[in-house]
Short mmCIF file of C-alpha atoms in Angstrom, two decimals:
data_model
loop_
_atom_site.label_atom_id
_atom_site.label_comp_id
_atom_site.label_asym_id
_atom_site.label_seq_id
_atom_site.Cartn_x
_atom_site.Cartn_y
_atom_site.Cartn_z
CA MET O 1 -85.58 -26.50 -6.84
CA THR O 2 -82.09 -26.07 -8.26
CA GLN O 3 -81.41 -27.92 -11.47
CA GLN O 4 -78.34 -30.02 -10.72
CA GLY O 5 -77.18 -29.93 -14.34
CA VAL O 6 -77.17 -26.11 -14.50
CA ARG O 7 -73.92 -24.49 -13.36
CA TRP O 8 -72.73 -20.93 -13.45
CA THR O 9 -69.63 -19.92 -15.36
CA ALA O 10 -66.44 -18.84 -13.60
CA ASP O 11 -66.94 -15.30 -14.91
CA GLN O 12 -70.42 -15.14 -13.38
CA VAL O 13 -69.03 -16.30 -10.03
CA LEU O 14 -66.12 -13.85 -10.04
CA ALA O 15 -68.52 -11.01 -10.88
CA LEU O 16 -69.72 -11.33 -7.28
CA ALA O 17 -66.29 -10.49 -5.85
CA PRO O 18 -66.25 -7.25 -3.83
CA ASP O 19 -62.82 -6.25 -5.17
CA ALA O 20 -59.89 -7.37 -7.31
CA ALA O 21 -58.01 -8.85 -4.35
CA SER O 22 -60.96 -11.07 -3.42
CA ARG O 23 -61.30 -12.13 -7.06
CA LYS O 24 -57.65 -13.21 -7.16
CA ALA O 25 -57.76 -14.98 -3.79
CA GLY O 26 -61.05 -16.72 -4.59
CA SER O 27 -59.68 -17.99 -7.90
CA LYS O 28 -56.86 -19.76 -6.04
CA LEU O 29 -59.45 -21.60 -3.91
CA GLY O 30 -61.53 -22.74 -6.88
CA ALA O 31 -59.83 -26.15 -7.05
CA ALA O 32 -60.50 -29.29 -5.02
CA GLY O 33 -57.17 -29.20 -3.15
CA PRO O 34 -58.09 -27.09 -0.08
CA TRP O 35 -61.65 -28.45 0.16
CA SER O 36 -63.12 -31.42 2.00
CA GLU O 37 -66.66 -32.73 2.57
CA ALA O 38 -67.95 -30.46 -0.19
CA GLY O 39 -71.43 -31.12 -1.52
CA SER O 40 -74.63 -29.63 -2.88
CA SER O 41 -78.36 -30.21 -2.56
CA GLU O 42 -81.29 -30.09 -4.94
CA GLU O 43 -82.65 -27.13 -2.94
CA GLY O 44 -79.70 -24.97 -4.02
CA ALA O 45 -77.32 -25.25 -1.07
CA VAL O 46 -73.55 -25.70 -1.52
CA TRP O 47 -71.19 -26.39 1.38
CA GLY O 48 -67.66 -27.41 2.16
CA LEU O 49 -64.73 -27.22 4.58
CA CYS O 50 -61.74 -25.15 3.44
CA LYS O 51 -58.30 -25.66 4.89
CA GLY O 52 -56.84 -22.46 6.30
CA SER O 53 -53.78 -21.46 8.27
CA GLY O 54 -55.19 -22.89 11.52
CA SER O 55 -55.89 -26.44 12.56
CA LYS O 56 -59.66 -26.09 12.12
CA PRO O 57 -61.01 -25.68 8.55
CA TYR O 58 -63.41 -22.89 7.69
CA GLN O 59 -67.05 -23.89 7.35
CA THR O 60 -68.52 -22.33 4.21
CA VAL O 61 -72.13 -22.65 3.04
CA ILE O 62 -73.96 -20.87 0.22
CA ASP O 63 -77.64 -20.66 -0.70
CA VAL O 64 -77.50 -20.44 -4.49
CA ALA O 65 -81.29 -20.54 -4.88
CA ASP O 66 -81.95 -17.37 -2.89
CA ALA O 67 -84.27 -15.02 -4.76
CA ALA O 68 -81.96 -12.05 -4.16
CA GLY O 69 -78.88 -13.86 -5.44
CA PRO O 70 -76.54 -16.18 -3.55
CA ALA O 71 -76.36 -15.83 0.24
CA TYR O 72 -73.18 -16.77 2.12
CA LYS O 73 -71.99 -17.93 5.52
CA CYS O 74 -68.36 -18.60 6.40
CA SER O 75 -66.61 -19.09 9.73
CA CYS O 76 -63.55 -17.10 8.59
CA PRO O 77 -62.92 -13.64 10.14
CA SER O 78 -63.07 -11.77 6.83
CA ARG O 79 -65.40 -8.78 6.63
CA LYS O 80 -65.64 -8.95 2.86
CA PHE O 81 -68.90 -10.15 1.37
CA PRO O 82 -68.57 -12.66 -0.18
CA CYS O 83 -65.24 -13.79 1.24
CA LYS O 84 -62.58 -15.62 -0.77
CA HIS O 85 -63.76 -18.99 0.61
CA ALA O 86 -67.32 -18.43 -0.63
CA LEU O 87 -65.99 -17.42 -4.05
CA GLY O 88 -63.73 -20.47 -4.14
CA LEU O 89 -66.59 -22.80 -3.19
CA LEU O 90 -68.82 -21.30 -5.90
CA LEU O 91 -66.04 -21.79 -8.45
CA LEU O 92 -65.70 -25.38 -7.30
CA TRP O 93 -69.46 -25.88 -7.69
CA ALA O 94 -69.42 -24.19 -11.11
CA GLY O 95 -66.75 -26.62 -12.29
CA GLY O 96 -69.09 -29.61 -12.26
CA GLU O 97 -71.04 -32.00 -10.07
CA GLY O 98 -68.04 -34.19 -9.31
CA ALA O 99 -66.43 -31.61 -7.01
CA THR O 100 -69.66 -30.92 -5.06
CA PRO O 101 -71.65 -34.16 -5.27
CA PRO O 102 -75.37 -34.09 -4.41
CA GLY O 103 -76.36 -35.10 -0.92
CA ALA O 104 -77.76 -33.97 2.40
CA PRO O 105 -76.06 -30.97 4.04
CA PRO O 106 -74.20 -31.50 7.33
CA GLY O 107 -75.79 -30.23 10.51
CA TRP O 108 -73.92 -26.91 10.66
CA ALA O 109 -74.94 -26.07 7.10
CA GLU O 110 -78.51 -27.30 7.49
CA GLN O 111 -78.99 -25.19 10.62
CA TRP O 112 -77.96 -21.99 8.83
CA ILE O 113 -80.05 -22.74 5.73
CA ALA O 114 -83.18 -23.58 7.72
CA GLY O 115 -82.79 -20.55 9.98
CA ARG O 116 -82.24 -18.22 7.08
CA ARG O 117 -85.28 -19.38 5.16
CA GLN O 118 -87.43 -19.20 8.27
CA ARG O 119 -86.35 -15.59 8.86
CA ALA O 120 -87.10 -14.75 5.24
CA GLN O 121 -90.61 -16.15 5.67
CA GLU O 122 -91.08 -14.15 8.87
CA ARG O 123 -89.93 -10.94 7.16
CA GLN O 124 -92.36 -11.56 4.32
CA GLU O 125 -95.23 -12.05 6.75
CA ALA O 126 -94.18 -9.00 8.80
CA GLY O 127 -94.00 -6.90 5.66
CA ALA O 128 -97.49 -7.94 4.66
CA ALA O 129 -98.75 -7.13 8.14
CA GLY O 130 -96.96 -3.77 8.10
CA SER O 131 -98.48 -2.87 4.75
CA ALA O 132 -101.90 -3.73 6.07
CA ALA O 133 -101.31 -1.58 9.17
CA VAL O 134 -100.18 1.42 7.10
CA SER O 135 -103.09 1.12 4.72
CA GLY O 136 -105.38 0.81 7.72
CA ASP O 137 -104.91 4.48 8.69
CA PRO O 138 -105.01 6.47 5.44
CA GLU O 139 -105.94 9.71 7.24
CA ALA O 140 -102.72 9.67 9.31
CA ALA O 141 -100.72 8.93 6.17
CA ARG O 142 -102.39 11.84 4.38
CA ARG O 143 -101.52 14.26 7.18
CA ARG O 144 -97.87 13.13 7.19
CA ALA O 145 -97.69 13.58 3.42
CA GLU O 146 -99.17 17.09 3.67
CA ARG O 147 -96.67 18.13 6.36
CA ARG O 148 -93.77 16.87 4.28
CA ALA O 149 -95.09 18.61 1.16
CA VAL O 150 -95.13 21.92 3.05
CA ARG O 151 -91.48 21.44 4.09
CA ILE O 152 -90.41 20.52 0.55
CA THR O 153 -92.22 23.55 -0.88
CA ALA O 154 -90.37 25.82 1.56
CA GLY O 155 -87.06 24.16 0.64
CA ALA O 156 -87.71 24.44 -3.11
CA THR O 157 -88.65 28.13 -2.73
CA GLU O 158 -85.46 28.82 -0.78
CA LEU O 159 -83.38 26.98 -3.38
CA GLU O 160 -84.93 29.05 -6.16
CA GLN O 161 -83.83 32.19 -4.33
CA ARG O 162 -80.28 30.90 -3.93
CA LEU O 163 -80.06 30.04 -7.63
CA ALA O 164 -81.34 33.52 -8.51
CA ASP O 165 -78.71 35.10 -6.24
CA LEU O 166 -75.99 33.01 -7.89
CA LEU O 167 -76.97 34.00 -11.41
CA ARG O 168 -77.47 37.63 -10.44
CA GLY O 169 -73.98 37.80 -8.97
CA GLY O 170 -72.35 35.86 -11.81
CA LEU O 171 -71.05 32.30 -12.02
CA ALA O 172 -67.53 33.39 -11.11
CA GLY O 173 -68.81 33.91 -7.58
CA ALA O 174 -69.45 30.16 -7.28
CA GLU O 175 -65.74 29.49 -7.72
CA GLN O 176 -64.81 32.00 -5.04
CA ALA O 177 -67.44 30.84 -2.53
CA GLY O 178 -66.08 27.28 -2.38
CA TYR O 179 -67.89 24.03 -1.59
CA GLY O 180 -69.03 25.12 1.89
CA MET O 181 -71.84 27.23 0.48
CA TRP O 182 -73.26 24.27 -1.42
CA GLU O 183 -72.95 21.88 1.50
CA GLU O 184 -74.92 24.32 3.65
CA THR O 185 -77.62 24.56 0.97
CA ALA O 186 -77.72 20.76 0.66
CA ALA O 187 -78.17 20.49 4.42
CA ARG O 188 -81.13 22.85 4.17
CA MET O 189 -82.69 20.57 1.56
CA VAL O 190 -82.20 17.58 3.87
CA ASP O 191 -84.00 19.53 6.59
CA ALA O 192 -86.77 20.16 4.07
CA GLN O 193 -87.04 16.36 3.55
CA ALA O 194 -86.04 16.66 -0.11
CA PRO O 195 -83.04 14.32 -0.43
CA GLY O 196 -83.19 14.40 -4.23
CA LEU O 197 -82.68 18.16 -4.22
CA ALA O 198 -79.90 17.79 -1.65
CA ALA O 199 -78.04 15.32 -3.89
CA ARG O 200 -78.30 17.64 -6.90
CA VAL O 201 -77.04 20.60 -4.88
CA ARG O 202 -73.99 18.58 -3.78
CA GLU O 203 -73.30 17.71 -7.43
CA LEU O 204 -73.63 21.41 -8.23
CA GLY O 205 -70.98 22.22 -5.64
CA SER O 206 -68.46 19.89 -7.29
CA ILE O 207 -68.61 21.64 -10.68
CA PRO O 208 -66.79 24.99 -10.09
CA SER O 209 -63.07 24.73 -10.95
CA SER O 210 -63.61 21.15 -12.20
CA GLY O 211 -61.91 21.69 -15.54
CA GLN O 212 -62.33 23.45 -18.83
CA GLY O 213 -65.91 24.51 -19.55
CA TRP O 214 -67.13 24.26 -15.97
CA PRO O 215 -69.28 27.45 -16.18
CA VAL O 216 -71.33 25.85 -18.96
CA ARG O 217 -71.82 22.66 -16.94
CA LEU O 218 -72.75 24.72 -13.88
CA LEU O 219 -75.35 26.67 -15.82
CA GLU O 220 -76.82 23.46 -17.26
CA GLU O 221 -77.14 21.90 -13.81
CA CYS O 222 -78.68 25.09 -12.39
CA ALA O 223 -81.27 24.97 -15.17
CA LEU O 224 -82.16 21.36 -14.36
CA ILE O 225 -82.52 22.13 -10.65
CA HIS O 226 -84.67 25.15 -11.49
CA LEU O 227 -86.85 22.94 -13.69
CA LEU O 228 -87.22 20.41 -10.88
CA ASP O 229 -88.10 23.14 -8.37
CA GLN O 230 -90.74 24.54 -10.72
CA GLY O 231 -92.07 21.05 -11.42
CA TRP O 232 -92.64 20.55 -7.69
CA LEU O 233 -94.18 24.00 -7.14
CA ARG O 234 -96.56 23.41 -10.07
CA ARG O 235 -97.07 19.69 -9.68
CA GLU O 236 -100.86 19.96 -9.65
CA ARG O 237 -100.75 21.13 -13.27
CA LEU O 238 -98.63 18.23 -14.50
CA ALA O 239 -99.81 14.99 -16.06
CA ASP O 240 -99.91 12.12 -13.58
CA GLY O 241 -96.85 10.36 -15.01
CA LEU O 242 -94.67 13.47 -15.04
CA ALA O 243 -95.88 14.46 -11.56
CA SER O 244 -94.80 11.02 -10.29
CA THR O 245 -91.41 11.53 -11.91
CA VAL O 246 -91.01 14.91 -10.19
CA ARG O 247 -91.89 13.38 -6.81
CA SER O 248 -89.36 10.63 -7.40
CA ARG O 249 -86.61 13.11 -8.41
CA ILE O 250 -87.37 15.24 -5.32
CA GLY O 251 -86.77 12.14 -3.20
CA LEU O 252 -90.25 11.17 -2.04
CA PRO O 253 -90.53 7.44 -1.33
CA SER O 254 -92.78 5.32 -3.49
CA SER O 255 -93.67 1.68 -3.80
CA ALA O 256 -93.66 -0.63 -6.79
CA ASP O 257 -97.42 -0.54 -7.32
CA GLY O 258 -97.41 -1.43 -11.00
CA PRO O 259 -98.81 -4.76 -12.17
CA ALA O 260 -96.47 -7.70 -11.61
CA ILE O 261 -95.03 -8.96 -14.89
CA ARG O 262 -93.86 -12.55 -14.99
CA ASP O 263 -91.12 -13.13 -17.52
CA ARG O 264 -87.78 -14.80 -18.07
CA TRP O 265 -85.55 -11.90 -17.02
CA LEU O 266 -82.01 -11.88 -18.41
CA VAL O 267 -79.42 -10.15 -16.20
CA LEU O 268 -77.76 -7.65 -18.55
CA ALA O 269 -75.45 -5.81 -16.15
CA GLN O 270 -74.62 -5.25 -12.50
CA TYR O 271 -72.37 -2.55 -11.07
CA ASP O 272 -71.91 -0.52 -7.89
CA THR O 273 -71.44 3.19 -7.23
CA ALA O 274 -70.43 4.47 -3.81
CA ASP O 275 -70.11 7.68 -1.84
CA ALA O 276 -69.29 8.42 1.78
CA ARG O 277 -72.77 7.40 2.91
CA LEU O 278 -74.05 4.63 0.66
CA THR O 279 -73.21 1.91 -1.84
CA THR O 280 -75.77 1.66 -4.64
CA ARG O 281 -76.03 -1.42 -6.84
CA ARG O 282 -77.74 -1.17 -10.23
CA ILE O 283 -78.91 -4.35 -11.95
CA TRP O 284 -80.36 -4.16 -15.46
CA LEU O 285 -82.82 -6.85 -16.59
CA HIS O 286 -84.30 -7.68 -19.99
CA GLY O 287 -87.61 -9.52 -20.28
CA THR O 288 -87.07 -12.10 -23.00
CA ASP O 289 -90.83 -12.47 -23.67
CA SER O 290 -92.10 -8.96 -22.93
CA GLY O 291 -89.09 -7.10 -24.35
CA ARG O 292 -89.19 -4.77 -21.34
CA THR O 293 -86.09 -3.40 -19.61
CA ALA O 294 -86.13 -3.06 -15.82
CA LEU O 295 -83.74 -1.61 -13.26
CA LEU O 296 -83.30 -3.10 -9.79
CA LEU O 297 -81.70 -0.89 -7.15
CA SER O 298 -80.15 -2.25 -3.97
CA TYR O 299 -78.35 -0.35 -1.21
CA GLY O 300 -75.70 -1.07 1.38
CA ALA O 301 -74.13 1.04 4.10
CA ALA O 302 -70.86 2.74 3.15
CA GLY O 303 -68.15 0.13 2.68
CA ARG O 304 -70.59 -2.80 2.52
CA ALA O 305 -71.89 -4.45 -0.63
CA PRO O 306 -75.69 -4.56 -1.09
CA GLU O 307 -77.28 -7.96 -0.55
CA LEU O 308 -78.95 -8.28 -3.95
CA ALA O 309 -76.50 -9.94 -6.35
CA LEU O 310 -77.39 -11.33 -9.79
CA PRO O 311 -74.38 -12.10 -12.00
CA VAL O 312 -74.51 -11.16 -15.67
CA GLY O 313 -75.75 -13.89 -18.00
CA LEU O 314 -78.19 -15.48 -15.57
CA GLU O 315 -81.89 -15.73 -16.32
CA LEU O 316 -84.69 -15.56 -13.75
CA ASP O 317 -88.23 -16.84 -14.06
CA ALA O 318 -89.72 -14.17 -11.83
CA GLU O 319 -92.26 -11.39 -11.39
CA VAL O 320 -91.18 -7.75 -11.57
CA ALA O 321 -93.32 -4.75 -10.58
CA ALA O 322 -92.65 -1.21 -11.83
CA TYR O 323 -92.35 1.96 -9.76
CA PRO O 324 -94.53 4.95 -10.72
CA GLY O 325 -93.31 7.72 -12.99
CA ALA O 326 -93.37 8.55 -16.68
CA GLY O 327 -90.60 6.68 -18.47
CA GLN O 328 -89.28 5.23 -15.20
CA LEU O 329 -87.60 1.83 -15.54
CA ARG O 330 -87.02 1.11 -11.86
CA ALA O 331 -88.77 -2.02 -10.65
CA ALA O 332 -88.91 -4.37 -7.68
CA LEU O 333 -88.12 -8.06 -7.88
CA GLY O 334 -91.12 -10.08 -6.76
CA GLU O 335 -91.81 -13.79 -6.54
CA GLN O 336 -89.19 -16.01 -8.15
CA PHE O 337 -90.36 -19.31 -9.59
CA ALA O 338 -86.97 -20.92 -10.22
CA PRO O 339 -83.37 -20.25 -9.16
CA PRO O 340 -81.24 -18.06 -11.46
CA ALA O 341 -79.68 -20.14 -14.23
CA PRO O 342 -77.22 -19.42 -17.06
CA SER O 343 -78.76 -18.45 -20.39
CA ALA O 344 -77.60 -18.14 -23.98
CA THR O 345 -80.25 -15.49 -24.69
CA ARG O 346 -79.13 -12.13 -26.05
CA PRO O 347 -81.17 -8.92 -26.10
CA PRO O 348 -82.11 -7.39 -29.46
CA GLY O 349 -79.98 -4.44 -30.54
CA VAL O 350 -80.29 -1.10 -32.34
CA THR O 351 -77.98 1.22 -34.28
CA THR O 352 -76.10 4.12 -32.70
CA GLU O 353 -78.50 6.61 -34.34
CA GLN O 354 -81.50 4.77 -32.92
CA ALA O 355 -79.85 4.73 -29.49
CA ALA O 356 -79.37 8.52 -29.52
CA ALA O 357 -82.97 8.99 -30.66
CA ARG O 358 -84.19 6.73 -27.86
CA TYR O 359 -82.46 8.92 -25.28
CA GLY O 360 -83.98 12.04 -26.82
CA GLU O 361 -87.46 10.53 -26.65
CA ALA O 362 -86.95 9.51 -23.01
CA LEU O 363 -86.10 13.10 -22.04
CA ARG O 364 -89.67 14.12 -22.86
CA ASP O 365 -90.91 12.01 -19.95
CA ASP O 366 -87.97 12.68 -17.62
CA PRO O 367 -85.90 15.82 -18.38
CA TRP O 368 -83.49 14.94 -15.55
CA LEU O 369 -82.55 11.57 -17.04
CA ASP O 370 -78.79 11.10 -17.39
CA SER O 371 -78.98 8.04 -19.65
CA VAL O 372 -81.12 5.19 -20.94
CA PRO O 373 -80.28 1.48 -21.23
CA VAL O 374 -79.52 0.48 -24.81
CA THR O 375 -78.15 -2.58 -26.60
CA LEU O 376 -76.10 -1.70 -29.67
CA ASP O 377 -75.98 -4.26 -32.46
CA ARG O 378 -72.89 -4.83 -34.62
CA VAL O 379 -70.67 -2.01 -33.42
CA ILE O 380 -66.88 -1.77 -33.46
CA PRO O 381 -64.82 0.02 -30.78
CA ALA O 382 -62.49 2.45 -32.53
CA PRO O 383 -60.13 5.25 -31.43
CA ASP O 384 -61.26 8.79 -32.13
CA GLY O 385 -58.30 11.08 -31.57
CA ASP O 386 -57.63 10.99 -27.84
CA SER O 387 -60.98 9.35 -27.21
CA TRP O 388 -62.88 6.19 -28.20
CA GLN O 389 -66.18 5.54 -29.90
CA LEU O 390 -68.49 2.70 -30.91
CA ALA O 391 -69.06 2.83 -34.65
CA ASP O 392 -71.79 1.06 -36.62
CA ALA O 393 -70.28 -1.73 -38.72
CA GLU O 394 -72.65 -1.05 -41.65
CA GLY O 395 -73.12 2.71 -41.25
CA ASP O 396 -71.26 5.98 -40.84
CA SER O 397 -72.53 6.95 -37.39
CA ALA O 398 -70.95 6.38 -33.98
CA LEU O 399 -71.39 7.10 -30.28
CA PRO O 400 -68.50 8.51 -28.20
CA LEU O 401 -67.62 6.69 -25.01
CA THR O 402 -67.99 8.56 -21.72
CA ALA O 403 -64.90 9.69 -19.84
CA SER O 404 -65.58 7.13 -17.09
CA ALA O 405 -65.76 4.31 -19.65
CA ARG O 406 -62.44 5.33 -21.19
CA SER O 407 -60.71 5.09 -17.82
CA ARG O 408 -61.92 1.57 -16.98
CA PRO O 409 -60.17 -1.73 -17.77
CA GLY O 410 -63.42 -2.83 -19.38
CA LEU O 411 -62.57 -0.76 -22.45
CA TRP O 412 -59.59 -2.99 -23.21
CA ARG O 413 -61.66 -6.13 -22.63
CA LEU O 414 -64.12 -4.77 -25.17
CA VAL O 415 -61.38 -3.98 -27.68
CA SER O 416 -59.89 -7.44 -27.17
CA LEU O 417 -63.28 -9.14 -27.58
CA SER O 418 -63.92 -7.24 -30.81
CA GLY O 419 -60.49 -7.52 -32.43
CA GLY O 420 -61.81 -5.21 -35.13
CA ALA O 421 -64.97 -7.30 -35.68
CA PRO O 422 -68.55 -6.26 -34.81
CA VAL O 423 -69.86 -7.03 -31.32
CA LYS O 424 -73.14 -6.57 -29.48
CA VAL O 425 -72.84 -4.16 -26.52
CA PHE O 426 -75.27 -3.29 -23.74
CA GLY O 427 -74.77 -0.06 -21.84
CA GLU O 428 -76.13 3.34 -20.86
CA CYS O 429 -76.52 6.07 -23.50
CA GLY O 430 -76.80 9.71 -22.43
CA HIS O 431 -75.69 13.27 -23.04
CA ARG O 432 -72.12 12.46 -21.95
CA GLY O 433 -71.83 9.54 -24.38
CA PHE O 434 -72.14 5.76 -24.10
CA THR O 435 -70.95 3.64 -21.17
CA PRO O 436 -70.52 -0.04 -22.18
CA LEU O 437 -71.41 -2.51 -19.45
CA THR O 438 -71.65 -5.94 -21.14
CA ALA O 439 -70.63 -7.30 -24.54
CA TRP O 440 -71.17 -10.43 -26.63
CA PRO O 441 -69.02 -11.63 -29.55
CA GLU O 442 -70.52 -11.79 -33.03
CA SER O 443 -70.47 -15.57 -32.99
CA GLU O 444 -71.71 -17.72 -30.11
CA GLY O 445 -70.11 -16.95 -26.80
CA GLU O 446 -70.74 -15.92 -23.23
CA ALA O 447 -71.44 -12.39 -22.09
CA VAL O 448 -68.32 -10.43 -21.10
CA ARG O 449 -68.71 -8.07 -18.16
CA LEU O 450 -67.12 -4.67 -18.76
CA CYS O 451 -67.83 -2.89 -15.46
#
């Protein structure tokens, strides 16, 4: 049941916008003027009619209590998700109960809500049945796994030979060969059913001629791929946790079979990365009771936002189950016992030295790890020549910001929030530096999204 007195902030609503244009257009619709017959229910539904350019208003309905974040339905022709009308209605709802008074939803809204929840129940039952069917034939599953392992072994062996040829001929040859050679190799890894290796090969192909020092970066990446190949070829000799990490890095599917942990999970950050094939959404959670950090991954086809959406600053009373692998933080969101609600909770922080040490320790369990999630306590953003860094307010150590962080508008939001005073910052700390994702002012205040 949705608590009628609990409303999201405008920043949490606008964090759902698929782009800057939608954020601007949705903000204009966040007032009562264009809306009629708006309302909300105790079950977490919000609805309303929005006046558009035509004679018939757009019907907009939102399920705020959905376990995967808000779900939307609008009769407008927009292909954006959520559309500006859904954002405007959420802003209206966030502004207070007066604009969306409690009541029973109209028929068109009730029909969508009931149908959606029925389909969710059917999917849950079908998933349980499918799991039972798969587990019912373990011998067939074992044979499939063996056939795939043979293909991956052949692919890893071939990749080892190609790396040896590259190093034997000299790294300058990689610049002359062009990207086509790497794309062909990546395709071979796809044929070998090793998508993790394919992705790393494509990254390898983008390094030559990518700027000063590219031979060093190429050699580093070749070493990591070689290590992953050897980990797979010698997986029987590895500890169980590290072997699971190797399988995950190779690209073998796995399920969240760890014990379900119920906690009050604070949403620390949410951001998307996209390529020509896929949009990946990363959501970082902090367990306020357990102190654990968990990563939720959600995917959408190229050009489409993933369905899972949890704005920063919300807190979920839910179960989370971990995926296998030493040091792995990825988890699956399980049963949710209450709708997401705003929270004043802040995660505990560490110094910049402790953050760097934490990344070093994590590399022992996962040598291919790019970064770890870290909350820095009492740091000040400061220029460092042509770059920027986060410096400890009470110490003499600092962490440089990554190149991607320096190019984002979030850097200036962070500098503005700090104003030269210490702030608490959550982000990802790795060998390229620190990427800030969310910040809190020293005194009381809401989380500020930086990504």
